[in-house]
CSV table of C-alpha atoms in Angstrom, one decimal:
chain,number,residue,atom,x,y,z
A,1,MET,CA,12.7,4.0,8.7
A,2,GLY,CA,13.5,1.7,5.8
A,3,SER,CA,15.6,2.3,2.7
A,4,ARG,CA,13.8,3.9,-0.2
A,5,SER,CA,16.0,2.3,-2.9
A,6,LEU,CA,14.5,0.5,-5.8
A,7,TYR,CA,15.1,-3.1,-7.1
A,8,LYS,CA,15.7,-5.0,-3.9
A,9,LEU,CA,14.4,-8.3,-5.3
A,10,ASN,CA,16.3,-10.8,-7.4
A,11,ALA,CA,14.5,-12.7,-10.2
A,12,LYS,CA,16.2,-16.0,-9.3
A,13,LYS,CA,14.9,-15.8,-5.7
A,14,LEU,CA,11.3,-15.1,-6.4
A,15,THR,CA,10.4,-18.9,-6.5
A,16,THR,CA,12.0,-19.5,-3.1
A,17,LEU,CA,10.8,-16.6,-1.0
A,18,PRO,CA,8.8,-17.6,2.1
A,19,PRO,CA,5.3,-16.5,2.7
A,20,GLY,CA,5.0,-12.7,3.4
A,21,ILE,CA,5.2,-9.4,1.7
A,22,HIS,CA,8.6,-8.7,0.1
A,23,GLN,CA,9.5,-5.1,-0.9
A,24,ASP,CA,11.2,-4.3,-4.2
A,25,GLY,CA,11.1,-0.6,-3.5
A,26,GLY,CA,8.9,2.3,-4.6
A,27,GLY,CA,5.8,0.6,-3.4
A,28,LEU,CA,6.2,-2.5,-5.5
A,29,GLN,CA,5.6,-5.6,-3.4
A,30,PHE,CA,5.9,-9.4,-4.1
A,31,VAL,CA,3.3,-11.2,-2.0
A,32,VAL,CA,3.6,-14.9,-1.2
A,33,ASP,CA,0.6,-16.4,0.6
A,34,ASP,CA,0.6,-19.5,2.9
A,35,LYS,CA,-0.3,-21.7,0.0
A,36,GLY,CA,2.6,-20.5,-2.1
A,37,ASN,CA,0.7,-18.4,-4.5
A,38,ARG,CA,2.7,-15.4,-5.7
A,39,ARG,CA,1.5,-12.0,-6.9
A,40,TRP,CA,2.6,-8.5,-7.5
A,41,THR,CA,1.0,-5.4,-5.8
A,42,LEU,CA,1.8,-1.7,-5.9
A,43,ARG,CA,1.1,0.8,-3.2
A,44,LEU,CA,0.8,4.4,-4.4
A,45,THR,CA,-1.0,7.6,-3.7
A,46,ILE,CA,-3.2,9.2,-6.4
A,47,ARG,CA,-4.6,12.7,-5.7
A,48,GLY,CA,-4.0,12.2,-2.0
A,49,GLU,CA,-5.7,8.8,-1.8
A,50,ARG,CA,-3.7,5.7,-0.9
A,51,LYS,CA,-4.3,2.9,-3.4
A,52,HIS,CA,-3.3,-0.8,-3.6
A,53,LYS,CA,-3.1,-2.1,-7.2
A,54,GLY,CA,-2.8,-5.7,-8.2
A,55,LEU,CA,-0.4,-6.1,-11.1
A,56,GLY,CA,-0.8,-9.8,-11.7
A,57,THR,CA,0.4,-13.2,-10.6
A,58,PHE,CA,3.9,-14.7,-10.8
A,59,PRO,CA,5.2,-16.2,-13.1
A,60,ASP,CA,2.7,-14.8,-15.6
A,61,VAL,CA,4.0,-11.3,-14.7
A,62,THR,CA,7.8,-11.3,-14.5
A,63,LEU,CA,9.9,-9.1,-12.2
A,64,ALA,CA,10.9,-6.9,-15.2
A,65,ALA,CA,7.2,-6.6,-16.3
A,66,ALA,CA,6.1,-5.7,-12.8
A,67,ARG,CA,8.8,-3.0,-12.5
A,68,GLU,CA,7.8,-1.6,-15.9
A,69,ASP,CA,4.1,-1.5,-15.0
A,70,ALA,CA,4.9,0.1,-11.6
A,71,ASP,CA,7.1,2.8,-13.2
A,72,GLU,CA,4.3,3.7,-15.6
A,73,ARG,CA,1.7,3.8,-12.8
A,74,ARG,CA,4.0,5.9,-10.6
A,75,ARG,CA,4.5,8.4,-13.4
A,76,ALA,CA,0.7,8.7,-14.0
A,77,ALA,CA,0.1,9.0,-10.2
A,78,ARG,CA,2.5,12.0,-10.0
A,79,GLU,CA,0.3,13.6,-12.7
A,80,GLY,CA,-2.8,12.8,-10.7
A,81,ARG,CA,-4.0,10.1,-13.0
A,82,ASP,CA,-5.1,6.5,-12.2
A,83,LEU,CA,-4.3,4.2,-15.1
A,84,ASP,CA,-7.0,1.7,-14.0
A,85,ASP,CA,-9.6,4.4,-14.6
A,86,GLU,CA,-8.2,5.3,-18.0
A,87,ARG,CA,-8.0,1.6,-19.1
A,88,ALA,CA,-11.5,0.6,-17.8
A,89,PRO,CA,-14.0,0.0,-20.6
A,90,GLU,CA,-16.9,2.4,-20.8
A,91,ASN,CA,-20.1,1.1,-19.3
A,92,PRO,CA,-22.8,1.2,-22.0
A,93,GLU,CA,-25.5,1.5,-19.3
A,94,THR,CA,-24.1,4.9,-18.2
A,95,LEU,CA,-24.1,6.5,-21.7
């Protein structure tokens, strides 16, 4: 079984990582596709349900920003909350 430590990635190396899924720890992943596109995702469990959340593309979302967002989402998940649900605008058709 792999290590559960956080902060395995290095900001300087993000531009040179090969295609694949690169773990930063705590469910935070840096995904590089075959075309070289780079994005952040987060795996977490909310109320017993496994979720994959997109956190944005690199370099628009930096390593520090992705870690901060992941920390906030993990805290909310431990409380049983999904920040995407809380941040979603209300649908006027359902009012």
